[in-house]
Coordinates of C-alpha atoms in Angstrom, one line a residue:
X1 CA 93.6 129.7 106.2
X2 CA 96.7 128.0 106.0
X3 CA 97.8 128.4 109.5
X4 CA 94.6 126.8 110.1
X5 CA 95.6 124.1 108.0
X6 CA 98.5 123.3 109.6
X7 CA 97.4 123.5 112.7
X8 CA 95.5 120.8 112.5
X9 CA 97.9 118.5 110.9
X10 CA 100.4 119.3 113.1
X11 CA 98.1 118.3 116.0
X12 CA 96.7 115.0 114.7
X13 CA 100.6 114.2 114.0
X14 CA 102.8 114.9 116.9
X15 CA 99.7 115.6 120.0
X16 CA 101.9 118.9 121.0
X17 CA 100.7 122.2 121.5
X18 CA 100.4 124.1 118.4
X19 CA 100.1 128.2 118.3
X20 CA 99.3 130.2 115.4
X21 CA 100.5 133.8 114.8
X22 CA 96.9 134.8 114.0
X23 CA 95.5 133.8 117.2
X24 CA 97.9 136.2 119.0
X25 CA 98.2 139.3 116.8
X26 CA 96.3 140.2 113.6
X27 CA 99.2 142.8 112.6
X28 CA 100.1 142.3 109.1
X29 CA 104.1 142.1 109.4
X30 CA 105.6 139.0 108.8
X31 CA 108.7 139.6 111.2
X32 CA 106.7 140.5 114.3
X33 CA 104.6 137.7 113.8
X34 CA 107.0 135.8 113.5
X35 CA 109.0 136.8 116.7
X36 CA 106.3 136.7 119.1
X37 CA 105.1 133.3 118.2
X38 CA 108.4 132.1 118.5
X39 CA 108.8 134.0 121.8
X40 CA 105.4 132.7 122.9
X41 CA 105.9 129.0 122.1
X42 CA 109.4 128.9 123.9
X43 CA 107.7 130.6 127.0
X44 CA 104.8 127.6 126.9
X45 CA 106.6 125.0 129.1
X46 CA 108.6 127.5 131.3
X47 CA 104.7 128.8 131.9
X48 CA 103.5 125.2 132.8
X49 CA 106.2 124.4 135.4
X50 CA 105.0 127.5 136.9
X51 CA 101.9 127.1 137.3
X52 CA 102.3 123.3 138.6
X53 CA 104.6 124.8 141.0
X54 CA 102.2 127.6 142.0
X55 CA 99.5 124.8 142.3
X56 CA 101.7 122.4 144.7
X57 CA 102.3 125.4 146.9
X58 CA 98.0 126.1 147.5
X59 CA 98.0 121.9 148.1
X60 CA 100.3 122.3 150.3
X61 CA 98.7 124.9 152.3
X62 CA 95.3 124.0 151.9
X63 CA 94.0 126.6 149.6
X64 CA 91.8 124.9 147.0
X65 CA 90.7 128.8 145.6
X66 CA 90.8 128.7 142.3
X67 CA 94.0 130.6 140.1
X68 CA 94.1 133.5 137.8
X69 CA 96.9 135.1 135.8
X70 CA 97.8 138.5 135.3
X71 CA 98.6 139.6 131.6
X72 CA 100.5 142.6 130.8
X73 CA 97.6 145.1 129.8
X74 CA 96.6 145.0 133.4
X75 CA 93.7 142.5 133.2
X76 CA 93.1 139.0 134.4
X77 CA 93.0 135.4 132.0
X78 CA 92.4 132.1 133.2
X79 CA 95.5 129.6 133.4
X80 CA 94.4 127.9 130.6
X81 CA 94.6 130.7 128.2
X82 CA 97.9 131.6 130.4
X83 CA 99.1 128.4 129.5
X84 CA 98.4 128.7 125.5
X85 CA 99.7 132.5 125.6
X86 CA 102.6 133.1 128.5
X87 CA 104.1 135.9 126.5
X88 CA 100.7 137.8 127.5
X89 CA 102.1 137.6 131.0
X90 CA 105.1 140.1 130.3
X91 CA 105.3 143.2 132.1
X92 CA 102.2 141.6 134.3
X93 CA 104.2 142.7 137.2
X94 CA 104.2 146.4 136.3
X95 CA 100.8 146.7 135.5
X96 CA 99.1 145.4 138.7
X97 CA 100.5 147.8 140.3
X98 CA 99.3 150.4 138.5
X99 CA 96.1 148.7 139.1
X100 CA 96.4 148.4 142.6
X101 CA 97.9 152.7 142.7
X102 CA 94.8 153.3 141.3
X103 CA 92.2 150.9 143.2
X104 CA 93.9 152.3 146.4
X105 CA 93.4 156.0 145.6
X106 CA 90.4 155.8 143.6
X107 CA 92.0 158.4 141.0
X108 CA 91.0 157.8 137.7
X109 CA 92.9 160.2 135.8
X110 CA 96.5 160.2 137.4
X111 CA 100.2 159.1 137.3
X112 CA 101.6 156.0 138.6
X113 CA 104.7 156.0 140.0
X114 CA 105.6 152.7 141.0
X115 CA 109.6 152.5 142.6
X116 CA 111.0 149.2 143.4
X117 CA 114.8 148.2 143.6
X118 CA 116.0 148.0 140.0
X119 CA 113.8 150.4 138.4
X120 CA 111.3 153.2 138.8
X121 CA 108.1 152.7 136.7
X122 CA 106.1 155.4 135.4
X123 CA 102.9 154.8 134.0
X124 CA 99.5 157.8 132.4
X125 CA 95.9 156.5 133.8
X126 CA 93.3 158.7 132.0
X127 CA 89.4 158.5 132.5
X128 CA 90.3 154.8 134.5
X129 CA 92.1 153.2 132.0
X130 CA 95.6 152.6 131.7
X131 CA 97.0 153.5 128.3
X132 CA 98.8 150.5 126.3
X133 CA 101.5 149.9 123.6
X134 CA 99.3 148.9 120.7
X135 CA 103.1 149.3 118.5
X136 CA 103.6 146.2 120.7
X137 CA 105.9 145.0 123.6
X138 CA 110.5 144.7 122.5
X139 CA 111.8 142.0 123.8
X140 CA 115.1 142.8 123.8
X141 CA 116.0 143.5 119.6
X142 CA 112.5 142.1 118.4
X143 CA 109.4 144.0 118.4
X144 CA 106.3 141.8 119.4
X145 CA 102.7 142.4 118.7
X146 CA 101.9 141.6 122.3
X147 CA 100.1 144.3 124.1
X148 CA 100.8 145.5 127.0
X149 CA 100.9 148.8 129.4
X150 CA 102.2 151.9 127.8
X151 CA 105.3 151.9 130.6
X152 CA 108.3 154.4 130.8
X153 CA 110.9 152.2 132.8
X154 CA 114.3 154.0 134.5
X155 CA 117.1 152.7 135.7
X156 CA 116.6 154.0 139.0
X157 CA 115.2 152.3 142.8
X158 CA 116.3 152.2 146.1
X159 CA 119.1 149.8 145.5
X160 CA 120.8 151.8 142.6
X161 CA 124.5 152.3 142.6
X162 CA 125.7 155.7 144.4
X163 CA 129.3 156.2 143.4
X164 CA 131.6 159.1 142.1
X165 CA 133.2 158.7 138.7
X166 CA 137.1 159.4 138.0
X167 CA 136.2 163.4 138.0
X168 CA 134.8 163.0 141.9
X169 CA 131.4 163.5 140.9
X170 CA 128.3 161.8 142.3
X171 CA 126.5 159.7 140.0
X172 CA 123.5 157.6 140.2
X173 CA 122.7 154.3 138.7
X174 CA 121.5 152.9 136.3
X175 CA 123.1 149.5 137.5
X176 CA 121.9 147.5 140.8
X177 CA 123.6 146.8 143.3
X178 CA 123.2 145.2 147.3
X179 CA 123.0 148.1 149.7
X180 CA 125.5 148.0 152.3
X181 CA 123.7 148.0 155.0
X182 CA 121.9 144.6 153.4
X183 CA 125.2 143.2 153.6
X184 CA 126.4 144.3 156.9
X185 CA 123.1 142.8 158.3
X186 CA 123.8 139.9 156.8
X187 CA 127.7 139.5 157.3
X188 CA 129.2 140.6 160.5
X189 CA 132.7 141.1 159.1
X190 CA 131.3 143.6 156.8
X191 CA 131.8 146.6 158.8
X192 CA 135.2 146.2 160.3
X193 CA 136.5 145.8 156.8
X194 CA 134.6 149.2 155.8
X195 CA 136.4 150.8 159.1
X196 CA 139.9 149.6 157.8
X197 CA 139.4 151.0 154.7
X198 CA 140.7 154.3 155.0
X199 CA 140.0 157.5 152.6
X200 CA 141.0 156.7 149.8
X201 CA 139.1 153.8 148.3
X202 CA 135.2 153.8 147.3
X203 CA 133.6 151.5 149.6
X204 CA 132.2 148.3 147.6
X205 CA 132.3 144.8 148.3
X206 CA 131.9 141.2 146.3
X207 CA 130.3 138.5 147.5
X208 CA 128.6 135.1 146.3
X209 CA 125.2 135.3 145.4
X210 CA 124.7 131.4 144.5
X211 CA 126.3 128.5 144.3
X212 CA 128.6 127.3 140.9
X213 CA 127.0 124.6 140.4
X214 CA 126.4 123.4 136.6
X215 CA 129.0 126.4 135.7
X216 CA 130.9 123.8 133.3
X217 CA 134.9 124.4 133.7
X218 CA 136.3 127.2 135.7
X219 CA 139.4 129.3 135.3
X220 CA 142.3 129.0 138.1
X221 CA 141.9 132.6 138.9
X222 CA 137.9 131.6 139.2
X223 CA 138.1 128.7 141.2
X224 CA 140.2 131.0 143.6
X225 CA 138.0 133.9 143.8
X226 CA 135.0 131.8 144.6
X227 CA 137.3 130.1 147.5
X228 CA 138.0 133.4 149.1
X229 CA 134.4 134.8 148.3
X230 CA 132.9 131.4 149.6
X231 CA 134.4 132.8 153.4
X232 CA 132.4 135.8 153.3
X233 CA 132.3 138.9 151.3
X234 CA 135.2 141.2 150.4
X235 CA 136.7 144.2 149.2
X236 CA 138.1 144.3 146.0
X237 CA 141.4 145.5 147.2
X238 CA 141.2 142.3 150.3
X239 CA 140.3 140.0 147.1
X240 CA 143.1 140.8 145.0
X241 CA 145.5 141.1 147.9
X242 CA 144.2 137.4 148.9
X243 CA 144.7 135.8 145.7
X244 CA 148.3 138.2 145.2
X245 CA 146.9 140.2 142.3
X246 CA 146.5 143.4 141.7
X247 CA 143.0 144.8 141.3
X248 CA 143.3 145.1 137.5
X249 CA 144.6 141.6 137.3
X250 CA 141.0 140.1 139.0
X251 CA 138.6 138.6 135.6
X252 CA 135.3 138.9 137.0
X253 CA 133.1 138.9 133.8
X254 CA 132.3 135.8 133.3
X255 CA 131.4 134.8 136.8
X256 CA 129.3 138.3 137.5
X257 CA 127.2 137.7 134.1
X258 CA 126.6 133.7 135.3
X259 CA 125.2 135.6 138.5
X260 CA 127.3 133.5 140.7
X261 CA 128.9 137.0 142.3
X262 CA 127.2 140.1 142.6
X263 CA 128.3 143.5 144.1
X264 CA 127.3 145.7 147.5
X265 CA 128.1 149.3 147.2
X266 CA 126.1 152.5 148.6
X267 CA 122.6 152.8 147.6
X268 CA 119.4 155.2 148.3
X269 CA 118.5 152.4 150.9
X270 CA 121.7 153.2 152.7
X271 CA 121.2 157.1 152.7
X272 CA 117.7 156.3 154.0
X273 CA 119.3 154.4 156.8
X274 CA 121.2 157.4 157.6
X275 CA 118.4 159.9 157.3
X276 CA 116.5 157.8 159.5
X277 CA 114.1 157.6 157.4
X278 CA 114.2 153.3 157.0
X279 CA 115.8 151.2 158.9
X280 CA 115.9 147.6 158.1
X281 CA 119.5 146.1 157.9
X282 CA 122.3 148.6 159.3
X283 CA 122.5 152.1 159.8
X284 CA 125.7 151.9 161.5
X285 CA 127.6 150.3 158.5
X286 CA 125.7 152.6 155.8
X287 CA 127.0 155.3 157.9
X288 CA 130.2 154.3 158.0
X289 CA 130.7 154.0 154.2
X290 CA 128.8 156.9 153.6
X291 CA 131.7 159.2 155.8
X292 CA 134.4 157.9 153.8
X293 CA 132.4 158.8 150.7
X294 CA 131.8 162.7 151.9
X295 CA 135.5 163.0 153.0
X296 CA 136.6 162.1 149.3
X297 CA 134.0 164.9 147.9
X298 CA 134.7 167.3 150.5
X299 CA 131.2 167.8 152.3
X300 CA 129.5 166.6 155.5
X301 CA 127.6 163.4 156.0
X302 CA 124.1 165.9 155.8
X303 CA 125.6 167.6 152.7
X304 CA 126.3 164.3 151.1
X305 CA 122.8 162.7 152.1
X306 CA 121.3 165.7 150.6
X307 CA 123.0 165.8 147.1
X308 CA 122.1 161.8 146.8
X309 CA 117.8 162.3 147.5
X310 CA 118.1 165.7 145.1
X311 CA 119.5 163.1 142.4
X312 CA 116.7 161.0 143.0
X313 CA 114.4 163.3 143.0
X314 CA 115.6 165.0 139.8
X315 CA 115.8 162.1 137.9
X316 CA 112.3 160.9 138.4
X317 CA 111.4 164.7 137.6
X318 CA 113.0 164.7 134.2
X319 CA 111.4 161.4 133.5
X320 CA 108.0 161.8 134.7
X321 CA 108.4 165.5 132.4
X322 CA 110.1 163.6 129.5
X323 CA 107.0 160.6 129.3
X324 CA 104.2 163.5 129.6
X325 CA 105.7 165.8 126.4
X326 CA 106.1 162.5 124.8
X327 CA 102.4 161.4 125.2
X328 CA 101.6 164.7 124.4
X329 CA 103.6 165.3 121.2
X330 CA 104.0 161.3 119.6
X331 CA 107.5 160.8 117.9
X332 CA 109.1 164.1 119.3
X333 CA 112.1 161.3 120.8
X334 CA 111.8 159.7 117.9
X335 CA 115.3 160.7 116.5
X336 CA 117.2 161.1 120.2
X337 CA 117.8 164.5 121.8
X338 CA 116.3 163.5 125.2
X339 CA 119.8 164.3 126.7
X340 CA 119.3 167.9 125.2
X341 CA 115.1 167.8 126.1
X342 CA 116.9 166.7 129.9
X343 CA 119.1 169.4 130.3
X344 CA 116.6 172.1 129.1
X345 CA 114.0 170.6 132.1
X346 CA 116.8 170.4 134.5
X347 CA 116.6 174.0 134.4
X348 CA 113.3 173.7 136.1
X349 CA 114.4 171.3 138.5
X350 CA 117.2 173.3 139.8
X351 CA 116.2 176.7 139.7
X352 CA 114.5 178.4 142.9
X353 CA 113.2 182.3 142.9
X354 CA 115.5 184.9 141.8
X355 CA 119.4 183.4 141.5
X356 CA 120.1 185.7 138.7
X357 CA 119.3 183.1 135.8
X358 CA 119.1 184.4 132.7
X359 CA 115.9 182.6 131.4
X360 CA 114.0 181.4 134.3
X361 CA 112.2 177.9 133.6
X362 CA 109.2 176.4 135.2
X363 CA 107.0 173.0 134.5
X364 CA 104.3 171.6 135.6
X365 CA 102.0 168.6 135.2
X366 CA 98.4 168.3 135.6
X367 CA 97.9 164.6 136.2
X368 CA 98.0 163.8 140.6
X369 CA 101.4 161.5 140.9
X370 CA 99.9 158.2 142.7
X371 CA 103.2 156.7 144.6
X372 CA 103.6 153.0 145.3
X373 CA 106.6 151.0 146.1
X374 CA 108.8 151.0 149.8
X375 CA 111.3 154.1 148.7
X376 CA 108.2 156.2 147.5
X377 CA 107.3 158.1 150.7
X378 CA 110.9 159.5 150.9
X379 CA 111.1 160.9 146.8
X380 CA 107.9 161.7 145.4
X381 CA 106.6 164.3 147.7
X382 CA 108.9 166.5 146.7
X383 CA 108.9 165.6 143.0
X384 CA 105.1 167.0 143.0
X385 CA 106.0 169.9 144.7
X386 CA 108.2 170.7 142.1
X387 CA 106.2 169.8 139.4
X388 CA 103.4 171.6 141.2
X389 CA 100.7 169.2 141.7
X390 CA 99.9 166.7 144.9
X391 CA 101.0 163.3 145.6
X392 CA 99.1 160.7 147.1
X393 CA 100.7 157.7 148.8
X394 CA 97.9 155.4 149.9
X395 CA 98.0 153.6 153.1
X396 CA 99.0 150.3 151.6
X397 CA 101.5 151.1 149.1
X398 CA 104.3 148.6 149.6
X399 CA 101.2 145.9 148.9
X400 CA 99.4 147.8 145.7
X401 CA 100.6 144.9 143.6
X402 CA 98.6 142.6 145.4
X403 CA 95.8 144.7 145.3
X404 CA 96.0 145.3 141.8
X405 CA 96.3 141.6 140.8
X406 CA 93.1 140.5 143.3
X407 CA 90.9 143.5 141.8
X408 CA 91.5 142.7 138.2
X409 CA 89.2 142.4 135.1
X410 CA 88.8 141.1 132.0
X411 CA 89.4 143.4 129.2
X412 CA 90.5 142.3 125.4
X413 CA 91.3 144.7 122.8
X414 CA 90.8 143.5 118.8
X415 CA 91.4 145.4 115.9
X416 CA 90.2 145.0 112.6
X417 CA 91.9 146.9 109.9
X418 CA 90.3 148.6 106.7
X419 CA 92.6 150.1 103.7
X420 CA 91.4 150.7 100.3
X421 CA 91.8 148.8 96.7
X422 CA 93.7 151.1 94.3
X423 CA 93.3 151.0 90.5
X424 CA 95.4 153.3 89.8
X425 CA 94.4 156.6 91.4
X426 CA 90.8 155.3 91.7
X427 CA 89.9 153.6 95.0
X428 CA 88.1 150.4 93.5
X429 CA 86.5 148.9 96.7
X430 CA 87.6 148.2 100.4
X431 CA 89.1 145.5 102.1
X432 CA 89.2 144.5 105.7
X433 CA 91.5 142.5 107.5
X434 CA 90.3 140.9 111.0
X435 CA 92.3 138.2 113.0
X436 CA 90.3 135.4 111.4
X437 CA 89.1 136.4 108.2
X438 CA 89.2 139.1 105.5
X439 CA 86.3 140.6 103.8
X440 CA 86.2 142.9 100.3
X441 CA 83.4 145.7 99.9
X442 CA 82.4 148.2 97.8
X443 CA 81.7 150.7 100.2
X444 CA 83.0 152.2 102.6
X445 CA 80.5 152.2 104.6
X446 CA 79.6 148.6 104.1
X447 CA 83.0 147.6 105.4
X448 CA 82.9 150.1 108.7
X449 CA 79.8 148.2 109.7
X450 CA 81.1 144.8 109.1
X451 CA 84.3 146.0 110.3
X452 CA 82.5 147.3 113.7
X453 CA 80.1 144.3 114.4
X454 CA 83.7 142.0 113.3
X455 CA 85.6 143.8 116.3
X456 CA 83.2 143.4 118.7
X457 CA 82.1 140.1 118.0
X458 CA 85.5 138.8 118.6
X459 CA 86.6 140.8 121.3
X460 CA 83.6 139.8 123.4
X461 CA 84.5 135.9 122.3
X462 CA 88.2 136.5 123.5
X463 CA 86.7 137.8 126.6
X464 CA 84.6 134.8 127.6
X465 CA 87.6 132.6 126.5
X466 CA 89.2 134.1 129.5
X467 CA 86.6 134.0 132.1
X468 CA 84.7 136.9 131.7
X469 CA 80.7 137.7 132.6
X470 CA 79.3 140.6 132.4
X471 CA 80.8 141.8 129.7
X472 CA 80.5 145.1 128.0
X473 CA 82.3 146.2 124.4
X474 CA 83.2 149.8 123.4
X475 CA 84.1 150.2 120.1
X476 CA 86.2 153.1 118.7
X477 CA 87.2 154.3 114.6
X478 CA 90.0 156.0 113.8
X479 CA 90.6 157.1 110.3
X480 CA 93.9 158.1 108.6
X481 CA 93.5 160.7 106.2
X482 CA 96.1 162.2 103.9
X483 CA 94.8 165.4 101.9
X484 CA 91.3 164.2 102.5
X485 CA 92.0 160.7 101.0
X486 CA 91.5 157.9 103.7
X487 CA 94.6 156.3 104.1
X488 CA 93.1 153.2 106.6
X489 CA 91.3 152.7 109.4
X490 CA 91.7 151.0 112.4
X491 CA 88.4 149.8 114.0
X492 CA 89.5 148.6 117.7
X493 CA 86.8 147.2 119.9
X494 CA 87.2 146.8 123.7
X495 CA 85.6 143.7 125.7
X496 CA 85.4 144.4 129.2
X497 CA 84.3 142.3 132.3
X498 CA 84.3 140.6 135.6
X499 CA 86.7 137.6 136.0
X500 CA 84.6 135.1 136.6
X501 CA 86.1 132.9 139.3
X502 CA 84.0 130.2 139.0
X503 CA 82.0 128.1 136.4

């Protein structure tokens, strides 16, 4: 009521935009309510300039179709309601193409691996649906009450570091980095400096990824690094020698975290180069970087190519294993031990018929994997085999994102809440909490009704504030019970529909 209030004061006095914690989340925690409508009213003009831009962009093409927005659960809003709520749009990206994995393939009961770049994407569909974070979406240190997908997201995609650490062992990721063979398409003096490198030295390069502009003041050592990089990129050891330092003398923080240099280094993408298996930029320069690598370790070129797509493959193994016992047992990573629940599944991963193991150890998972995203094909088959299930990698994979967005519904979720007045050890009435009102009962039963008609009342109203027709609300009760005394119960209704694209 006195959001309400202020609202509309606020409005009559300074004509700006005004959001309300209680139109985004009904969660009675004063902190996350807080955060996300702080979060949501500082994403408000980032969200407008957006959506001009996107606008300008159909003028100028000719396309006068009208726009939709993608929110993070996986459904569609107009841009108006975009517009009001922005922070609904976070992890949008993610969930379309889970969408799309699933519109391709038809499976309604699945999991979605989705591999990009920066990160692999892992998502449970069961009976259609994707399953979402009703705790709420981090952003960073604050928990919001923005729903979204349920996502498990790993540091690991086709443009992941491949390196060996100071013991000479391989390691993969989590950090990104330019492929080489990116940057030897792109820079023809690339690959003579990767020639003159000799055996010693890890092959890695910097190089400018922007402009300094609007940097504010510079360092000497700065200013000369971006003179040098500014010619083309370089080895570390060809930067410090141009600027008469030694490699440990270079400061590269500041400029890396402005995003004004970034790094090249091996990558999947390069091992795929050199397996044949893609072959985009340049093979011959991948190569050439990878052969230094293997003569440091000791192996071939096919040994070394090898190890790198078994790392792959086991970590999205361990993962895909790790998010299945975790929706399956709630809580049991609650209090760490995944490196322990990692090594223990790694046994799976690693062992093959009789090699005199001790305790023998094999997993399995009964969802289909659904693959989207370029690297898929190469990783995932294999992954299923191993898990011992299929994979399906639809025809149009690198695209399901598309897909997903363009196939969209409508779906809101609204939960009313119902908790029980104590008097002492005597439960003296009920009291239910919805995201516009609250109502006090006698009975129980009473306040599950109201509680039930509440829900789907507003959830059906949310959906037609975003465009919906058709729409259709499932409503479902769960009760907590302690010793047969009813803790709460969360009433969550489900509004469902067709984006309607046109008035």
């Amino acid at each position: 009521e006195f959001e309400k209030q202020a609202k509309a004061v606020i409005t009559e006095t300074v004509k700006k935009p005004v959001v309300c914690a209680h139109e985004i989340l009904g969660d009675l925690n004063f902190l996350k309510r807080a955060a996300t409508v702080l979060l949501n009213v500082r994403l408000i003009p980032i969200m407008e300039r957006f959506i001009i831009a996107v606008e300008h962009s159909l003028a100028a093409k000719g396309i006068q179709a009208p726009l939709a927005i993608m929110r993070g659960d996986g459904s569609l809003m107009s841009k108006e309601f975009a517009q009001e709520r922005p922070l609904e749009t976070l992890l949008s990206g993610p969930a379309a193409s889970v969408v799309g994995g699933t519109r391709l393939t038809g499976r309604g009961n699945c999991i979605v691996v989705d591999m990009g770049g920066t990160t692999s994407d892992l998502a449970v569909v069961s009976g259609g649906r994707m399953k979402l974070a009703y705790g709420g979406l981090k952003v960073g240190q604050w928990l919001t009450g923005t729903k979204s997908i349920r996502l498990h997201t790993i540091g690991l995609g086709g443009d992941s570091a491949v390196r060996l650490d100071s013991h000479g062992a391989l390691t993969l990721g989590p950090d990104r980095v330019a492929p080489i063979s990116w940057l030897a398409a792109h820079h023809s003096d690339v690959l003579p400096q990767i020639e003159a490198l000799g055996d010693k030295t890890q092959p890695g390069f910097l190089y400018l990824l922007r402009s300094q502009d609007g940097l504010g003041e510079l360092t000497q050592q700065e200013t000369q690094i971006l003179d040098v990089l500014s010619r083309g990129p370089q080895t570390l050891r060809n930067l410090a020698r141009e600027l008469g330092l030694s490699i440990f003398d270079l400061r590269l923080q500041r400029l890396q975290q402005w995003d004004v240099l970034a790094e090249s280094r091996l990558t999947p993408t390069d091992f795929m180069h050199i397996a044949g298996v893609y072959e985009a930029f340049s093979p011959k320069a991948a190569r050439a970087a990878a052969e230094i690598m293997a003569g440091q370790m000791g192996s071939t070129l096919d040994e070394l190519v090898t190890h790198v797509f078994s790392l792959v493959q086991e970590k999205l193994y361990l993962n895909i294993l790790t998010m299945l016992l975790d929706e399956e047992n709630p809580g049991l990573l609650q209090n760490g031990g995944v490196e322990v629940l990692h090594e223990l599944l790694r046994l799976g991963f690693r062992q093959s018929g009789s090699n005199g193991a001790l305790v023998r150890c094999q997993y399995s998972a009964a969802p289909e994997l659904v693959g989207i995203g370029a690297p898929v094909h190469v990783f995932l088959p294999a992954v299923a085999d191993k898990l011992g299930t299929t994979c399906l990698i639809p025809e149009h994979a690198a695209v399901a994102n598309a897909v997903g967005t363009i196939t969209g519904s409508v779906s809101v979720h609204v939960e009313v809440r119902i908790e029980p007045v104590l008097d002492g050890q005597v439960v003296d009435g009920y009291v239910c909490f919805a995201p516009d009102s609250r109502q006090e009962f006698n009975e129980y039963a009473e306040a599950l009704a109201w509680a039930r008609q509440e829900a789907g009342a507003a959830a059906a109203r949310a959906a037609k504030q975003r465009h919906a027709m058709d729409v259709q609300v499932f409503v479902e009760t769960d009760e907590r019970v302690h010793r047969e005394v009813l803790l709460d119960t969360a009433v969550t209704a489900q509004a469902v529909g067709a984006y309607s694209w046109f008035e």
